[in-house]
Coordinates of C-alpha atoms and ligand atoms in Angstrom, one line a residue:
M30 CA -2.8 196.8 23.5
E31 CA -2.6 200.3 21.8
I32 CA 0.5 202.3 22.1
A33 CA 1.6 205.8 21.0
L34 CA 5.2 206.6 19.9
V35 CA 6.4 209.9 20.8
G36 CA 9.4 211.6 19.2
I37 CA 9.7 210.2 15.7
G38 CA 13.4 210.4 14.9
K39 CA 16.2 208.0 14.0
I40 CA 15.6 205.2 16.7
A41 CA 11.9 205.5 16.5
L42 CA 12.0 204.8 12.7
D43 CA 14.9 202.4 12.7
S44 CA 13.8 200.2 15.7
H45 CA 10.6 201.1 17.5
V46 CA 8.2 201.0 14.6
P47 CA 9.4 197.7 13.2
A48 CA 9.3 196.1 16.6
I49 CA 5.8 197.4 17.3
N50 CA 4.6 196.4 13.9
G51 CA 6.0 192.8 14.4
S52 CA 4.6 192.4 18.0
P53 CA 1.5 190.3 18.9
D54 CA 1.0 192.5 22.0
W55 CA 1.0 196.1 20.5
T56 CA -0.7 198.1 17.8
L57 CA 0.7 201.4 16.9
A58 CA -2.3 203.7 17.4
A59 CA -0.7 207.2 17.2
T60 CA 2.5 209.1 16.8
V61 CA 3.4 212.5 18.4
S62 CA 6.0 214.5 16.6
R63 CA 6.8 218.0 15.9
S64 CA 8.2 217.3 12.5
N65 CA 7.4 213.8 11.3
T66 CA 4.6 211.4 10.6
I67 CA 4.3 207.7 9.8
Q68 CA 2.0 206.8 6.7
G69 CA -1.2 205.3 7.9
I70 CA -0.9 206.2 11.6
T71 CA -2.9 209.0 13.3
A72 CA -0.5 211.8 13.9
Y73 CA -0.5 214.5 16.7
T74 CA 2.0 217.3 17.1
D75 CA 0.8 218.2 20.5
F76 CA 1.3 215.5 23.3
S77 CA -1.2 217.0 25.6
E78 CA -3.9 216.7 22.9
L79 CA -3.1 213.0 22.6
L80 CA -3.4 212.5 26.4
E81 CA -6.6 214.4 26.7
T82 CA -8.4 213.0 23.6
R83 CA -7.0 209.5 23.2
T84 CA -7.9 207.9 26.5
D85 CA -8.1 204.5 24.6
I86 CA -4.3 204.6 24.4
R87 CA -3.0 203.5 27.8
T88 CA 0.7 203.2 26.9
V89 CA 3.2 205.6 25.5
S90 CA 6.9 205.0 24.4
L91 CA 9.1 208.0 24.6
C92 CA 11.8 208.2 22.0
M93 CA 13.1 211.7 22.2
P94 CA 16.6 212.5 23.6
P95 CA 17.0 212.2 27.4
A96 CA 17.1 215.9 28.4
P97 CA 13.4 216.9 27.2
R98 CA 12.0 213.4 28.1
F99 CA 11.2 214.2 31.7
A100 CA 8.4 216.6 30.9
Y101 CA 6.7 214.1 28.6
A102 CA 7.0 211.2 31.1
E103 CA 5.6 213.4 33.9
A104 CA 2.5 214.5 31.8
A105 CA 2.0 210.9 30.7
I106 CA 2.2 209.4 34.2
K107 CA -0.1 212.1 35.7
A108 CA -2.6 211.3 32.9
G109 CA -2.6 207.6 34.0
R110 CA -0.4 206.2 31.1
H111 CA 2.1 203.5 31.3
V112 CA 5.4 204.7 30.1
M113 CA 8.4 203.2 28.3
L114 CA 11.6 205.3 28.3
E115 CA 14.4 205.0 25.7
K116 CA 17.9 204.9 27.2
P117 CA 19.5 207.0 28.8
P118 CA 16.2 207.1 31.0
G119 CA 16.5 210.8 31.7
G120 CA 18.7 213.9 31.8
T121 CA 19.5 213.3 35.5
L122 CA 19.2 210.6 38.1
S123 CA 17.0 212.7 40.2
E124 CA 14.3 213.1 37.7
C125 CA 14.3 209.3 37.1
H126 CA 13.7 208.9 40.9
T127 CA 10.9 211.4 40.7
L128 CA 9.3 209.5 37.8
Q129 CA 9.6 206.2 39.8
A130 CA 7.7 207.7 42.6
M131 CA 5.1 209.2 40.4
A132 CA 4.5 206.0 38.6
Q133 CA 4.1 204.2 41.9
H134 CA 1.7 206.9 43.2
H135 CA -0.3 206.9 39.9
G136 CA -0.4 203.0 39.7
V137 CA 1.1 202.8 36.2
S138 CA 4.0 200.8 34.9
L139 CA 7.3 202.6 34.1
Y140 CA 10.0 200.8 32.2
T141 CA 13.6 202.2 31.9
T142 CA 14.7 200.2 28.8
W143 CA 18.2 199.2 28.1
H144 CA 18.1 197.8 24.5
S145 CA 21.7 196.4 24.7
R146 CA 20.8 194.1 27.5
E147 CA 18.5 192.4 25.2
A148 CA 21.4 191.3 22.9
T149 CA 21.3 187.5 22.4
M150 CA 24.4 186.4 24.3
V151 CA 24.0 188.6 27.4
P152 CA 22.1 186.0 29.5
N153 CA 24.7 183.4 28.5
A154 CA 27.6 185.7 29.6
K155 CA 26.0 186.5 32.9
A156 CA 25.3 182.8 33.7
W157 CA 28.9 181.8 32.8
L158 CA 30.3 184.5 35.0
A159 CA 28.1 183.8 38.0
T160 CA 30.2 180.8 39.1
R161 CA 33.7 182.3 38.4
T162 CA 36.1 184.7 40.1
L163 CA 37.0 187.7 38.2
R164 CA 40.5 188.8 37.6
S165 CA 40.0 191.8 35.1
V166 CA 37.2 193.2 33.0
H167 CA 37.9 195.5 29.9
M168 CA 35.0 197.1 28.1
E169 CA 35.7 198.8 24.8
W170 CA 32.8 200.8 23.2
K171 CA 34.0 202.6 20.1
E172 CA 32.1 203.8 17.1
D173 CA 31.9 206.5 14.5
V174 CA 29.7 209.3 15.8
R175 CA 29.0 210.6 12.3
Q176 CA 27.5 207.3 11.3
W177 CA 25.5 206.6 14.4
H178 CA 24.3 210.2 15.2
P179 CA 24.4 212.1 11.9
G180 CA 23.7 215.8 12.4
Q181 CA 22.4 215.3 15.9
D182 CA 23.3 218.5 17.9
W183 CA 21.7 217.3 21.2
I184 CA 24.3 214.8 22.0
W185 CA 26.8 217.6 22.5
E186 CA 24.7 219.8 24.7
P187 CA 24.3 219.5 28.5
G188 CA 22.1 216.5 29.1
G189 CA 23.1 214.9 25.8
M190 CA 26.0 213.0 27.7
G191 CA 28.3 212.9 24.6
V192 CA 30.1 209.6 24.2
F193 CA 28.2 208.2 27.1
D194 CA 25.1 208.2 24.9
M195 CA 26.5 205.0 23.3
G196 CA 28.9 204.2 26.4
I197 CA 25.8 203.6 28.6
N198 CA 24.9 200.7 26.3
G199 CA 28.0 198.9 27.2
L200 CA 27.6 199.9 30.9
S201 CA 24.1 198.4 30.8
I202 CA 25.5 195.2 29.7
L203 CA 28.3 195.3 32.3
T204 CA 26.0 196.0 35.1
E205 CA 23.9 193.2 33.9
I206 CA 26.5 190.5 33.7
L207 CA 28.6 191.3 36.6
C208 CA 27.3 189.7 40.0
E209 CA 29.1 192.1 42.2
P210 CA 28.3 195.9 42.2
I211 CA 31.2 198.1 40.9
H212 CA 31.8 201.8 41.4
L213 CA 33.8 204.4 39.7
K214 CA 37.3 205.2 41.0
A215 CA 38.5 207.6 38.3
A216 CA 37.7 209.0 34.8
R217 CA 39.3 210.9 32.0
L218 CA 37.0 212.7 29.8
L219 CA 38.2 214.2 26.4
V220 CA 36.0 217.2 25.4
P221 CA 36.3 218.9 22.0
E222 CA 36.9 222.6 22.5
N223 CA 33.7 223.6 20.7
K224 CA 31.5 221.1 22.6
Q225 CA 30.0 220.7 26.1
M226 CA 30.2 216.9 26.1
P227 CA 33.1 214.4 25.8
I228 CA 34.0 212.6 22.5
A229 CA 36.0 210.0 24.3
G230 CA 36.7 208.8 27.9
S231 CA 38.3 206.1 30.1
L232 CA 37.0 204.9 33.3
D233 CA 38.5 202.8 36.2
F234 CA 36.2 201.0 38.6
F235 CA 36.5 199.4 42.0
H236 CA 35.5 195.7 42.1
P237 CA 34.9 194.0 45.5
D238 CA 37.1 191.0 44.6
G239 CA 40.0 193.2 43.4
A240 CA 39.4 192.7 39.8
D241 CA 40.7 195.5 37.4
V242 CA 37.8 197.0 35.7
S243 CA 38.4 199.4 32.9
V244 CA 36.3 201.0 30.2
E245 CA 37.4 202.8 27.0
L246 CA 34.9 204.9 25.1
D247 CA 35.6 206.6 21.7
W248 CA 33.3 208.3 19.2
A249 CA 36.2 209.0 16.7
Q250 CA 36.6 205.5 15.6
K251 CA 36.5 205.0 11.8
G252 CA 35.1 201.9 10.1
P253 CA 33.1 199.2 12.0
P254 CA 32.3 199.8 15.6
T255 CA 33.9 198.0 18.5
W256 CA 31.4 197.0 21.2
A257 CA 33.2 194.4 23.1
I258 CA 33.8 193.2 26.8
T259 CA 36.6 190.9 27.8
V260 CA 36.6 189.2 31.3
E261 CA 39.5 187.3 32.5
T262 CA 38.5 184.9 35.3
N263 CA 40.0 182.0 37.5
D264 CA 38.6 179.7 34.9
G265 CA 39.3 181.2 31.5
T266 CA 38.4 184.1 29.4
L267 CA 34.9 185.5 28.3
Q268 CA 34.7 187.7 25.2
L269 CA 31.4 189.3 24.4
S270 CA 31.5 191.3 21.1
Q271 CA 29.2 192.9 18.5
G272 CA 27.3 194.6 21.3
G273 CA 26.5 191.4 23.1
A274 CA 25.4 189.4 19.9
K275 CA 28.5 187.2 19.9
L276 CA 30.1 185.3 22.9
A277 CA 33.4 183.4 23.0
L278 CA 34.6 181.3 25.9
N279 CA 38.3 180.6 26.0
G280 CA 38.6 181.6 22.4
E281 CA 35.8 179.2 21.3
P282 CA 32.7 180.8 19.7
V283 CA 29.5 179.8 21.7
A284 CA 26.7 178.7 19.3
L285 CA 23.1 179.8 19.7
E286 CA 21.0 177.3 21.7
S287 CA 17.7 176.4 20.1
S288 CA 16.0 178.4 22.8
D289 CA 18.0 181.6 21.8
D290 CA 15.9 183.1 19.1
D291 CA 18.4 185.4 17.5
A292 CA 15.9 186.7 15.0
V293 CA 13.8 188.2 17.8
G294 CA 16.1 191.2 18.3
E295 CA 16.7 193.7 21.1
Y296 CA 13.6 196.0 20.5
P297 CA 11.0 193.3 20.1
R298 CA 12.3 191.9 23.4
L299 CA 11.7 195.3 25.0
Y300 CA 8.2 195.5 23.7
Q301 CA 7.5 192.0 25.0
K302 CA 8.8 192.9 28.4
M303 CA 6.8 196.1 28.4
A304 CA 3.5 194.1 27.6
K305 CA 4.3 191.7 30.6
L306 CA 4.9 194.7 32.8
V307 CA 1.6 196.4 32.0
Q308 CA -0.3 193.1 32.3
A309 CA 1.2 192.3 35.6
G310 CA 1.0 196.0 36.9
Q311 CA 4.6 196.2 37.6
S312 CA 7.5 198.5 36.8
D313 CA 11.1 197.8 35.8
I314 CA 13.5 200.6 36.8
D315 CA 17.2 200.0 36.9
L316 CA 19.3 203.2 37.1
S317 CA 22.7 201.5 37.6
P318 CA 24.2 202.3 34.2
M319 CA 23.3 205.9 34.4
R320 CA 24.7 206.2 38.0
H321 CA 28.2 205.3 36.5
V322 CA 27.8 208.0 33.9
A323 CA 26.8 210.6 36.5
D324 CA 29.8 209.5 38.7
A325 CA 32.1 210.0 35.5
F326 CA 30.9 213.6 35.2
T327 CA 31.4 214.1 38.9
L328 CA 35.0 212.6 39.1
G329 CA 36.1 212.9 35.6
H330 CA 39.3 214.7 34.8
R331 CA 38.5 216.9 31.7
E332 CA 40.9 217.5 28.9
T333 CA 40.2 219.8 26.0
V334 CA 40.8 218.3 22.5
A335 CA 40.5 219.3 18.9
P336 CA 37.1 220.8 17.9
F337 CA 34.6 218.5 16.4
F338 CA 32.6 219.4 13.2
D339 CA 29.9 217.1 11.8
Ligands
NAP426 P1 17.0 212.0 17.1 O1 16.6 211.3 15.8 O2 17.9 213.2 17.0 O3 15.6 212.6 17.9 C1 14.5 211.7 18.1 C2 13.4 212.7 18.2 O4 13.3 213.4 19.4 C3 13.4 213.9 17.2 O5 13.0 213.4 15.8 C4 12.4 214.8 17.8 O6 11.1 214.4 17.5 C5 12.5 214.5 19.2 N1 13.2 215.7 19.9 C6 14.4 216.0 19.7 N2 14.7 217.2 20.5 C7 13.5 217.4 21.2 C8 13.1 218.3 22.2 N3 13.9 219.2 22.6 N4 11.9 218.3 22.7 C9 11.1 217.3 22.3 N5 11.4 216.3 21.3 C10 12.6 216.4 20.8 O7 17.6 211.0 18.2 P2 17.6 209.4 18.2 O8 18.9 209.0 17.5 O9 16.3 208.9 17.7 O10 17.7 209.2 19.8 C11 16.7 209.3 20.6 C12 16.9 208.5 21.9 O11 17.1 207.1 21.5 C13 18.2 208.8 22.7 O12 18.1 208.8 24.0 C14 19.2 207.8 22.2 O13 20.2 207.6 23.2 C15 18.3 206.7 21.9 N6 18.9 205.7 20.9 C16 19.4 206.0 19.8 C17 20.0 205.2 18.9 C18 20.7 205.5 17.6 O14 21.3 204.7 16.9 N7 20.6 206.8 17.2 C19 20.1 203.8 19.3 C20 19.5 203.4 20.5 C21 18.9 204.4 21.3 P3 10.0 215.1 16.7 O15 10.7 216.0 15.7 O16 9.3 213.9 16.2 O17 9.1 215.8 17.7

């Protein structure tokens, strides 16, 4: 199947292009970018031109930041294209619901991707937790924003979500591995005095079984990132680390099973799933990670901190 990649920035080049090039399901047929091209691939600068003239391309993958993404998704769905959305799936929950209804109306597949859910050990963690009673859950998602978002101004603007741009990755794992739904009770957001969006935050959640569920987010971490979730249960401790790539149960690392293909990677799995959705005429829309982010902006106690300069 032919696919067009729209918004040729960091994640498109780092992860989408290699995943499509390595996929048996997809051929990268065109790019749309105001500023960038990929050698050997037909390049458009105007998305509507692609939609009008390339009726052979039935699927588009949208890699621009969340705030401007809705207009592109709307145009694609109305033009009868299947749509794959980078995370976070949009600027607001409401626009994602609108896209969901539109996709259904136009009979196309819509996929709100969550790449961190495709980390190797996430299914193992979910299966282990399914039969246990939770006592506490602690998620730490900390990295150096200068390393992972060099020079990106949009992350600090309204709709950019600040530290939640990475925090939502951890929340996408949390909402996948916990059987019971959680909801936010309180949040603290640290906002640099020269920015609109938080650089750090802490969240406390209600859990139906009374487990303490807490989240720490920090974009000011130096050195290697910490992307980890620790769960204490009635039957031992689960530690998911390296963004879900590593799992330890009661301190013992869990080895990959032969069926776990660690080499496949997060983005190739997303494109495998998109191929299946298109072939089956289905959509996959889960907004639960974003709901928690929206709740944090609703309930969060804001504190102004030192200005941030890139
Ligand atoms: P980026 O490099 O700053 O931007 C990606 C591209 O989006 C830009 O090259 C630009 O494409 C397009 N764009 C930017 N502002 C736009 C606007 N107002 N209207 C239309 N297009 C616009 O960002 P990124 O790091 O790739 O992140 C993009 C998305 O991927 C975000 O949702 C992010 O959460 C997600 N993501 C990022 C990472 C990461 O490590 N950075 C990892 C996983 C997921 P053109 O110049 O080509 O038009």
